[in-house]
Coordinates of C-alpha atoms in Angstrom, one line a residue:
X224 CA 79.0 112.6 115.8
X225 CA 76.6 111.0 113.2
X226 CA 78.0 107.7 111.7
X227 CA 79.9 107.6 108.6
X228 CA 77.9 106.9 105.7
X229 CA 78.9 103.3 104.0
X230 CA 78.7 103.3 100.1
X231 CA 76.8 100.2 98.5
X232 CA 79.0 97.7 97.7
X233 CA 79.3 95.9 94.0
X234 CA 78.3 92.3 95.4
X235 CA 76.0 91.3 98.2
X236 CA 78.2 90.6 101.5
X237 CA 78.9 88.5 103.0
X238 CA 80.1 85.9 100.3
X239 CA 79.3 82.2 101.3
X240 CA 82.3 80.8 103.3
X241 CA 83.1 78.0 100.9
X242 CA 82.8 80.5 97.7
X243 CA 85.2 82.9 99.6
X244 CA 87.7 80.2 100.3
X245 CA 87.7 79.1 96.8
X246 CA 87.8 82.5 94.8
X247 CA 90.1 84.2 97.4
X248 CA 92.8 81.0 96.4
X249 CA 92.1 81.6 93.2
X250 CA 92.6 85.5 93.1
X251 CA 96.2 85.0 95.2
X252 CA 97.3 82.7 92.5
X253 CA 96.1 85.2 89.5
X254 CA 97.8 88.1 91.5
X255 CA 101.0 86.1 91.5
X256 CA 100.8 84.6 87.9
X257 CA 100.2 88.2 86.6
X258 CA 102.9 89.9 88.5
X259 CA 100.3 91.8 90.9
X260 CA 103.2 91.1 93.6
X261 CA 105.9 92.4 95.3
X262 CA 109.0 91.0 97.3
X263 CA 108.8 90.2 100.8
X264 CA 110.3 92.6 103.3
X265 CA 109.9 89.7 106.1
X266 CA 111.6 87.0 104.0
X267 CA 113.4 89.0 101.3
X268 CA 114.8 87.0 98.8
X269 CA 115.5 87.9 95.0
X270 CA 114.5 85.0 93.6
X271 CA 110.7 85.0 95.1
X272 CA 107.5 87.2 95.4
X273 CA 104.5 87.5 97.3
X274 CA 101.2 89.1 96.1
X275 CA 100.6 92.4 96.8
X276 CA 98.1 93.1 99.4
X277 CA 94.9 93.4 97.4
X278 CA 91.1 93.6 98.1
X279 CA 89.0 91.0 96.6
X280 CA 86.4 92.7 95.2
X281 CA 86.4 96.7 93.8
X282 CA 85.6 99.5 96.2
X283 CA 82.7 101.4 95.2
X284 CA 83.6 105.4 94.3
X285 CA 81.5 108.3 93.2
X286 CA 81.5 108.3 89.3
X287 CA 81.0 111.9 88.8
X288 CA 83.9 112.7 91.3
X289 CA 86.0 109.8 89.5
X290 CA 85.5 111.6 86.3
X291 CA 86.3 115.0 87.8
X292 CA 89.4 114.1 88.9
X293 CA 90.3 112.4 85.7
X294 CA 89.3 115.8 83.7
X295 CA 91.2 118.0 86.1
X296 CA 94.5 116.1 85.8
X297 CA 96.0 118.0 82.7
X298 CA 95.1 121.4 84.6
X299 CA 97.3 120.3 87.5
X300 CA 99.9 118.9 85.0
X301 CA 100.5 122.4 83.6
X302 CA 100.0 124.1 87.1
X303 CA 103.0 122.0 88.4
X304 CA 105.0 122.4 85.4
X305 CA 104.6 126.4 85.8
X306 CA 105.5 125.9 89.6
X307 CA 108.4 124.3 88.3
X308 CA 109.7 126.8 86.3
X309 CA 109.1 129.7 88.8
X310 CA 112.3 130.1 90.6
X311 CA 111.5 133.4 92.5
X312 CA 108.2 131.2 93.8
X313 CA 110.2 128.3 94.5
X314 CA 112.8 130.4 96.5
X315 CA 110.4 132.4 98.4
X316 CA 108.2 129.6 99.3
X317 CA 110.8 127.5 100.9
X318 CA 113.1 129.8 102.3
X319 CA 111.8 129.0 105.8
X320 CA 111.7 125.4 105.5
X321 CA 115.2 124.8 104.0
X322 CA 116.3 126.3 107.4
X323 CA 115.3 123.6 109.1
X324 CA 114.7 120.6 107.1
X325 CA 118.2 119.4 105.8
X326 CA 117.0 117.2 103.0
X327 CA 114.7 119.7 101.5
X328 CA 117.8 122.2 101.9
X329 CA 120.0 119.6 100.2
X330 CA 117.6 119.6 97.3
X331 CA 117.5 123.3 97.2
X332 CA 121.2 123.2 97.2
X333 CA 121.4 121.0 94.0
X334 CA 119.1 123.5 92.5
X335 CA 120.8 126.7 93.2
X336 CA 124.1 124.9 91.5
X337 CA 122.4 123.9 88.5
X338 CA 120.6 127.3 88.1
X339 CA 124.2 129.3 88.3
X340 CA 125.8 126.7 85.8
X341 CA 123.0 126.5 83.5
X342 CA 120.7 123.8 82.8
X343 CA 122.1 120.9 80.5
X344 CA 118.8 120.6 79.2
X345 CA 115.5 122.6 79.3
X346 CA 113.2 119.6 78.9
X347 CA 111.9 118.3 82.0
X348 CA 109.3 115.1 82.0
X349 CA 106.4 115.0 84.7
X350 CA 105.1 111.6 85.3
X351 CA 102.7 113.0 88.2
X352 CA 100.3 111.4 90.5
X353 CA 97.2 113.5 92.1
X354 CA 95.9 111.7 95.3
X355 CA 92.2 112.2 96.5
X356 CA 89.8 111.2 99.1
X357 CA 86.2 111.7 98.6
X358 CA 84.9 114.2 101.4
X359 CA 81.4 113.3 103.4
X360 CA 81.1 116.8 104.5
X361 CA 80.6 117.9 101.0
X362 CA 78.6 115.4 99.6
X363 CA 81.3 113.0 98.6
X364 CA 83.5 115.6 96.5
X365 CA 87.0 114.8 95.9
X366 CA 89.5 116.9 98.0
X367 CA 93.1 116.6 97.2
X368 CA 95.4 114.8 99.7
X369 CA 98.7 115.5 97.8
X370 CA 100.5 115.6 94.6
X371 CA 103.4 113.6 94.0
X372 CA 105.9 114.6 91.4
X373 CA 108.8 112.1 92.1
X374 CA 108.6 108.1 92.1
X375 CA 104.7 108.0 91.3
X376 CA 104.2 104.6 91.7
X377 CA 101.8 101.9 91.2
X378 CA 101.0 102.3 87.8
X379 CA 102.5 99.4 86.6
X380 CA 100.9 97.0 89.3
X381 CA 97.6 99.1 89.2
X382 CA 96.8 98.3 85.7
X383 CA 96.4 94.4 86.7
X384 CA 94.0 95.1 89.6
X385 CA 91.3 95.6 86.7
X386 CA 91.6 92.2 85.3
X387 CA 92.3 90.6 88.6
X388 CA 89.1 91.9 90.2
X389 CA 87.2 91.3 87.0
X390 CA 87.9 87.7 87.1
X391 CA 86.9 87.8 90.8
X392 CA 83.7 89.3 89.7
X393 CA 82.9 86.5 87.0
X394 CA 83.6 84.1 89.4
X395 CA 81.0 85.2 91.7
X396 CA 78.3 85.4 89.2
X397 CA 78.3 89.4 88.5
X398 CA 79.9 89.7 85.0
X399 CA 77.0 92.2 84.3
X400 CA 78.8 94.4 86.8
X401 CA 81.9 94.6 84.7
X402 CA 80.9 97.9 82.8
X403 CA 81.0 99.9 86.1
X404 CA 84.9 99.0 86.4
X405 CA 86.6 101.8 84.4
X406 CA 89.7 101.1 81.9
X407 CA 93.1 101.7 83.2
X408 CA 95.8 102.8 81.1
X409 CA 98.5 103.6 83.8
X410 CA 101.3 101.5 82.4
X411 CA 100.9 102.4 78.7
X412 CA 100.3 105.9 79.6
X413 CA 103.4 106.4 81.8
X414 CA 105.7 104.7 79.7
X415 CA 104.5 106.5 76.6
X416 CA 105.9 109.8 78.3
X417 CA 109.1 108.1 78.9
X418 CA 109.3 106.9 75.2
X419 CA 108.2 110.2 74.1
X420 CA 111.1 112.0 76.3
X421 CA 113.5 109.3 74.6
X422 CA 112.5 110.6 71.0
X423 CA 112.6 114.1 72.0
X424 CA 116.3 113.5 72.9
X425 CA 116.9 112.6 69.8
X426 CA 120.0 110.0 69.9
X427 CA 119.3 106.3 68.3
X428 CA 121.5 104.4 71.0
X429 CA 120.6 106.5 73.8
X430 CA 119.1 104.5 76.8
X431 CA 116.5 105.3 79.6
X432 CA 118.0 104.9 82.8
X433 CA 115.9 103.8 86.1
X434 CA 117.4 105.3 89.5
X435 CA 116.6 102.5 92.0
X436 CA 117.2 101.9 95.8
X437 CA 119.7 99.4 96.9
X438 CA 116.7 96.9 97.3
X439 CA 113.6 97.2 95.6
X440 CA 110.7 95.5 97.0
X441 CA 108.2 97.0 94.6
X442 CA 109.8 95.1 92.0
X443 CA 107.2 94.0 89.7
X444 CA 105.9 97.9 89.4
X445 CA 109.3 99.0 88.1
X446 CA 109.6 96.0 86.0
X447 CA 106.3 96.5 84.2
X448 CA 107.5 99.9 83.1
X449 CA 110.8 98.7 81.6
X450 CA 109.2 95.4 79.8
X451 CA 106.2 97.5 78.2
X452 CA 109.1 100.0 77.1
X453 CA 111.0 97.1 75.5
X454 CA 108.1 95.7 74.0
X455 CA 106.9 98.7 72.4
X456 CA 110.4 99.9 71.3
X457 CA 112.8 97.1 71.1
X458 CA 115.7 99.6 70.3
X459 CA 115.2 101.2 73.8
X460 CA 117.5 99.7 76.4
X461 CA 116.4 100.3 80.2
X462 CA 119.2 100.3 82.5
X463 CA 118.6 100.4 86.5
X464 CA 121.2 101.8 88.7
X465 CA 121.4 103.4 92.4
X466 CA 122.6 106.8 92.9
X467 CA 125.8 105.3 94.3
X468 CA 126.4 103.4 90.9
X469 CA 125.9 106.4 89.0
X470 CA 128.6 108.3 91.3
X471 CA 131.0 105.4 90.6
X472 CA 130.2 104.9 86.8
X473 CA 129.1 107.9 85.3
X474 CA 130.7 111.0 83.9
X475 CA 129.6 114.0 81.6
X476 CA 130.5 114.1 77.9
X477 CA 131.9 117.5 76.1
X478 CA 128.2 118.5 75.6
X479 CA 127.1 117.5 78.9
X480 CA 125.8 114.0 77.7
X481 CA 125.4 111.7 80.7
X482 CA 127.4 108.6 80.1
X483 CA 127.4 105.3 82.4
X484 CA 130.2 103.2 80.5
X485 CA 129.4 102.9 76.9
X486 CA 125.7 104.3 77.0
X487 CA 124.4 107.7 76.7
X488 CA 121.7 108.5 79.1
X489 CA 118.8 110.1 77.2
X490 CA 116.2 109.6 80.2
X491 CA 116.6 109.5 84.1
X492 CA 113.3 108.1 85.6
X493 CA 113.8 108.8 89.4
X494 CA 112.0 105.6 91.7
X495 CA 114.5 106.5 94.5
X496 CA 116.2 110.0 95.7
X497 CA 113.3 111.1 97.2
X498 CA 114.0 110.4 100.8
X499 CA 117.2 111.1 103.0
X500 CA 118.2 107.3 103.3
X501 CA 118.9 107.1 99.4
X502 CA 121.8 109.8 100.0
X503 CA 124.1 107.9 102.5
X504 CA 127.2 109.9 101.7
X505 CA 128.2 112.9 99.9
X506 CA 128.6 110.6 96.7
X507 CA 125.1 110.1 96.1
X508 CA 124.2 114.1 96.1
X509 CA 127.4 114.6 93.8
X510 CA 125.6 112.1 91.6
X511 CA 122.5 114.1 91.9
X512 CA 124.1 117.0 90.9
X513 CA 125.8 115.5 88.0
X514 CA 122.9 114.2 86.8
X515 CA 120.9 117.3 86.8
X516 CA 123.6 119.3 85.3
X517 CA 123.6 116.8 82.2
X518 CA 121.5 116.7 79.0
X519 CA 119.4 113.7 79.9
X520 CA 115.8 114.5 80.3
X521 CA 114.9 114.3 83.7
X522 CA 112.0 112.6 85.4
X523 CA 111.4 114.5 87.5
X524 CA 114.3 117.3 87.3
X525 CA 115.4 119.2 90.6
X526 CA 113.0 122.1 90.3
X527 CA 110.3 119.6 89.5
X528 CA 111.0 117.7 92.8
X529 CA 110.7 120.7 94.9
X530 CA 107.6 121.6 92.8
X531 CA 105.9 118.3 95.0
X532 CA 106.9 119.6 98.4
X533 CA 104.1 120.1 101.0
X534 CA 105.1 123.3 101.7
X535 CA 104.4 124.4 98.0
X536 CA 101.4 122.6 98.0
X537 CA 100.1 124.5 101.2
X538 CA 101.0 127.7 99.3
X539 CA 99.0 127.0 96.0
X540 CA 96.2 126.6 98.3
X541 CA 96.1 130.3 99.1
X542 CA 93.3 131.4 96.4
X543 CA 94.8 134.1 94.8
X544 CA 98.2 132.1 94.4
X545 CA 96.7 129.9 91.7
X546 CA 96.0 133.3 89.5
X547 CA 100.0 133.4 89.2
X548 CA 100.2 129.9 87.6
X549 CA 96.8 129.8 85.6
X550 CA 95.1 132.3 83.6
X551 CA 91.7 130.8 82.9
X552 CA 89.3 132.0 85.9
X553 CA 87.2 128.4 84.9
X554 CA 90.2 126.3 85.7
X555 CA 91.4 128.4 88.8
X556 CA 87.8 127.9 90.3
X557 CA 88.0 124.1 89.5
X558 CA 91.3 123.6 90.8
X559 CA 90.4 125.6 94.0
X560 CA 87.7 123.4 94.6
X561 CA 89.6 120.3 95.2
X562 CA 91.8 122.1 98.1
X563 CA 90.8 121.3 101.6
X564 CA 92.5 123.7 104.5
X565 CA 96.2 124.0 104.3
X566 CA 98.2 126.1 106.8
X567 CA 101.6 127.2 107.3
X568 CA 103.3 126.5 110.5
X569 CA 106.4 129.0 110.6
X570 CA 107.0 131.6 113.0
X571 CA 104.9 134.3 111.6
X572 CA 101.5 135.7 112.7
X573 CA 99.4 133.4 110.5
X574 CA 101.8 130.2 111.3
X575 CA 101.3 131.0 115.1
X576 CA 97.3 131.1 114.6
X577 CA 97.7 127.8 112.6
X578 CA 99.5 126.4 115.8
X579 CA 97.0 127.7 118.4
X580 CA 94.3 126.1 116.2
X581 CA 95.9 122.7 116.0
X582 CA 96.1 122.6 119.9
X583 CA 92.8 123.4 120.4
X584 CA 91.4 121.3 118.0
X585 CA 93.9 118.7 116.7
X586 CA 91.4 116.1 115.7
X587 CA 90.2 118.1 112.7
X588 CA 93.6 118.0 111.3
X589 CA 97.1 116.1 109.9
X590 CA 100.5 117.3 110.4
X591 CA 102.8 116.9 107.3
X592 CA 106.4 117.0 106.8
X593 CA 108.4 117.6 103.8
X594 CA 108.4 113.9 102.8
X595 CA 107.4 111.2 100.0
X596 CA 106.8 107.5 100.7
X597 CA 104.4 107.2 103.2
X598 CA 104.5 106.9 107.1
X599 CA 105.5 110.2 108.0
X600 CA 102.4 112.0 109.2
X601 CA 101.0 113.0 112.6
X602 CA 97.2 112.7 113.0
X603 CA 94.7 114.1 115.5
X604 CA 95.2 113.6 119.4
X605 CA 99.2 113.0 118.5
X606 CA 99.4 116.5 117.0
X607 CA 99.8 118.5 120.5
X608 CA 102.5 116.7 121.8
X609 CA 104.6 116.7 118.4
X610 CA 104.1 120.5 118.1
X611 CA 104.9 121.2 121.5
X612 CA 108.3 119.2 120.9
X613 CA 109.2 121.5 118.2
X614 CA 111.0 125.0 118.4
X615 CA 109.0 127.7 116.4
X616 CA 112.0 127.6 113.9
X617 CA 111.6 123.6 113.4
X618 CA 107.6 124.1 112.8
X619 CA 108.4 125.5 109.4
X620 CA 109.6 121.9 108.2
X621 CA 106.0 121.1 108.7
X622 CA 102.3 121.9 107.6
X623 CA 99.0 121.3 108.5
X624 CA 96.0 120.3 106.6
X625 CA 92.1 119.8 107.4
X626 CA 91.5 116.0 108.2
X627 CA 89.5 114.7 104.9
X628 CA 86.5 112.3 106.3
X629 CA 86.1 109.8 103.4
X630 CA 82.8 107.4 103.2
X631 CA 83.6 103.9 104.3
X632 CA 83.1 100.9 102.1
X633 CA 83.2 97.2 102.8
X634 CA 85.3 94.4 101.7
X635 CA 87.9 91.7 102.3
X636 CA 91.3 92.9 102.5
X637 CA 93.7 89.8 101.0
X638 CA 97.1 90.3 102.5
X639 CA 100.1 87.6 102.4
X640 CA 99.7 85.1 105.7
X641 CA 96.1 86.8 106.2
X642 CA 93.3 84.7 107.6
X643 CA 91.4 82.3 105.8
X644 CA 88.5 83.0 105.2
X645 CA 89.2 86.5 105.2
X646 CA 86.9 88.8 107.4
X647 CA 84.6 91.5 106.1
X648 CA 86.2 95.1 107.1
X649 CA 85.4 98.7 106.9
X650 CA 87.6 100.4 104.4
X651 CA 88.0 103.8 103.0
X652 CA 89.9 104.6 99.4
X653 CA 92.3 106.8 97.9
X654 CA 92.3 107.6 94.2
X655 CA 95.3 108.6 92.4
X656 CA 95.1 110.0 88.8
X657 CA 98.1 109.8 86.8
X658 CA 99.6 112.6 84.6
X659 CA 102.1 113.2 82.0
X660 CA 103.8 116.3 81.2
X661 CA 107.1 116.9 79.0
X662 CA 107.9 120.4 77.8
X663 CA 110.4 123.3 78.6
X664 CA 109.4 126.8 80.3
X665 CA 107.8 128.1 76.8
X666 CA 106.8 125.0 75.0
X667 CA 104.4 121.9 76.2
X668 CA 105.3 119.1 73.7
X669 CA 102.7 116.8 75.4
X670 CA 100.1 116.9 78.7
X671 CA 97.7 114.3 79.0
X672 CA 95.9 112.2 82.1
X673 CA 97.2 108.8 81.9
X674 CA 95.4 106.1 84.1
X675 CA 94.6 105.9 87.7
X676 CA 95.1 103.6 91.0
X677 CA 93.0 103.0 93.8
X678 CA 94.5 102.3 97.2
X679 CA 92.4 101.1 99.9
X680 CA 93.0 100.6 103.7
X681 CA 91.4 100.0 106.7
X682 CA 89.1 102.7 108.1
X683 CA 91.0 102.7 111.3
X684 CA 94.4 103.0 109.7
X685 CA 95.7 106.6 109.3
X686 CA 98.4 105.9 106.6
X687 CA 97.6 104.1 103.5
X688 CA 100.9 103.3 101.7
X689 CA 100.8 99.6 100.0
X690 CA 104.3 100.2 100.0
X691 CA 104.8 100.8 103.4
X692 CA 102.5 97.8 104.2
X693 CA 99.6 99.7 105.6
X694 CA 97.1 99.8 102.3
X695 CA 96.1 97.2 99.9
X696 CA 95.7 97.5 96.0
X697 CA 92.1 97.9 94.6
X698 CA 90.2 99.4 91.6
X699 CA 87.1 101.6 91.6
X700 CA 83.6 100.6 91.1
X701 CA 81.5 103.4 89.8
X702 CA 78.4 104.4 91.7
X703 CA 75.9 106.9 90.2

């Protein structure tokens, strides 16, 4: 195999040791003082923060592909909106998966019950994030890794990576290069969507509810949204509650209003509820059902949540399928080009062929379950073992995806407790583009691209989740 190409870096490496130690220390303090931080999992304290892992200087990314990803986002928003409102498509696409994946089945069960009883709210708010890797086999053109429809995180902290890395670039004497670091409006863009939904709901004293985990490590990212909303609109109060607390405190009013104590809830923003651990008992599922039945505008509503499953992503990658949701041939072509090969593994002729293909050349693929939050995929040589342990029925809970081969960049990964001075490492970067869409089945009130994030991991690491502890926050340095 030929060596993976290395993108040229924004500054010459290595950085002289004395300078490196000095600028790294400044950057760590900058990160903590500006809230590019998280709570420590190892030494958790509600009163303390560590800086979030970050890359010292911005990582290179092809400018043409960055612009393409931004331009595509409104089409992707509309696609996911249309998918979420297609009951027949969701039902048939997930039919095999819900037989074997208990969590997806529970979500689907909530969806069916709400459909039977009628939605309390026609409008849904999508705060989406579409993730991409550049693919060296296709001249570094972007390929979609996944689309997130629930708890699309790091819009808050990512907004701080540009000023952090700009500070480092100036310290290193490269102020002339700041023009290649694009502005990032993720925080204002995402919060703007929540504020718009609150206005559409139309109750002056209503609140926005954040659904949170029992323990929030990624606290700054969530709080930035809350504080920004309060700053822009002092009249909007934000509440934070777990699903368990909503079950205890919540009730529906005569017109399906959701009340928490004396507060009427206008908008529900789920930062939890996307994995089985968030529902330890039936109470949490009952709370989810109550919220879905309510008049509050959900982000995501249950049908939007289901639209983000890997199985739906795999179904959408079939060329003829996009025509069901998008009428413009040019848009279909543009979206089709970002999809990589995605294959069903259910017990059908196509699924069995994908199974054999994965056993033959496992190094070409990734095996993905219906889960959000990182750390769940199976890669390369580990795939045959994983597949052989599954029954034909169990395979339907997974999809197979072509492995994308991104170019390498080099840089310094700065982590709490890391080496001083840090070492130059080989890195790969995943670009996330945020999108906001608000509407019902017939009308879209707003649809826009809302900033970006860059997550960068060691080139040897399979998973790249920052919250999961495997990646680092970054921002793009655009190369022509």
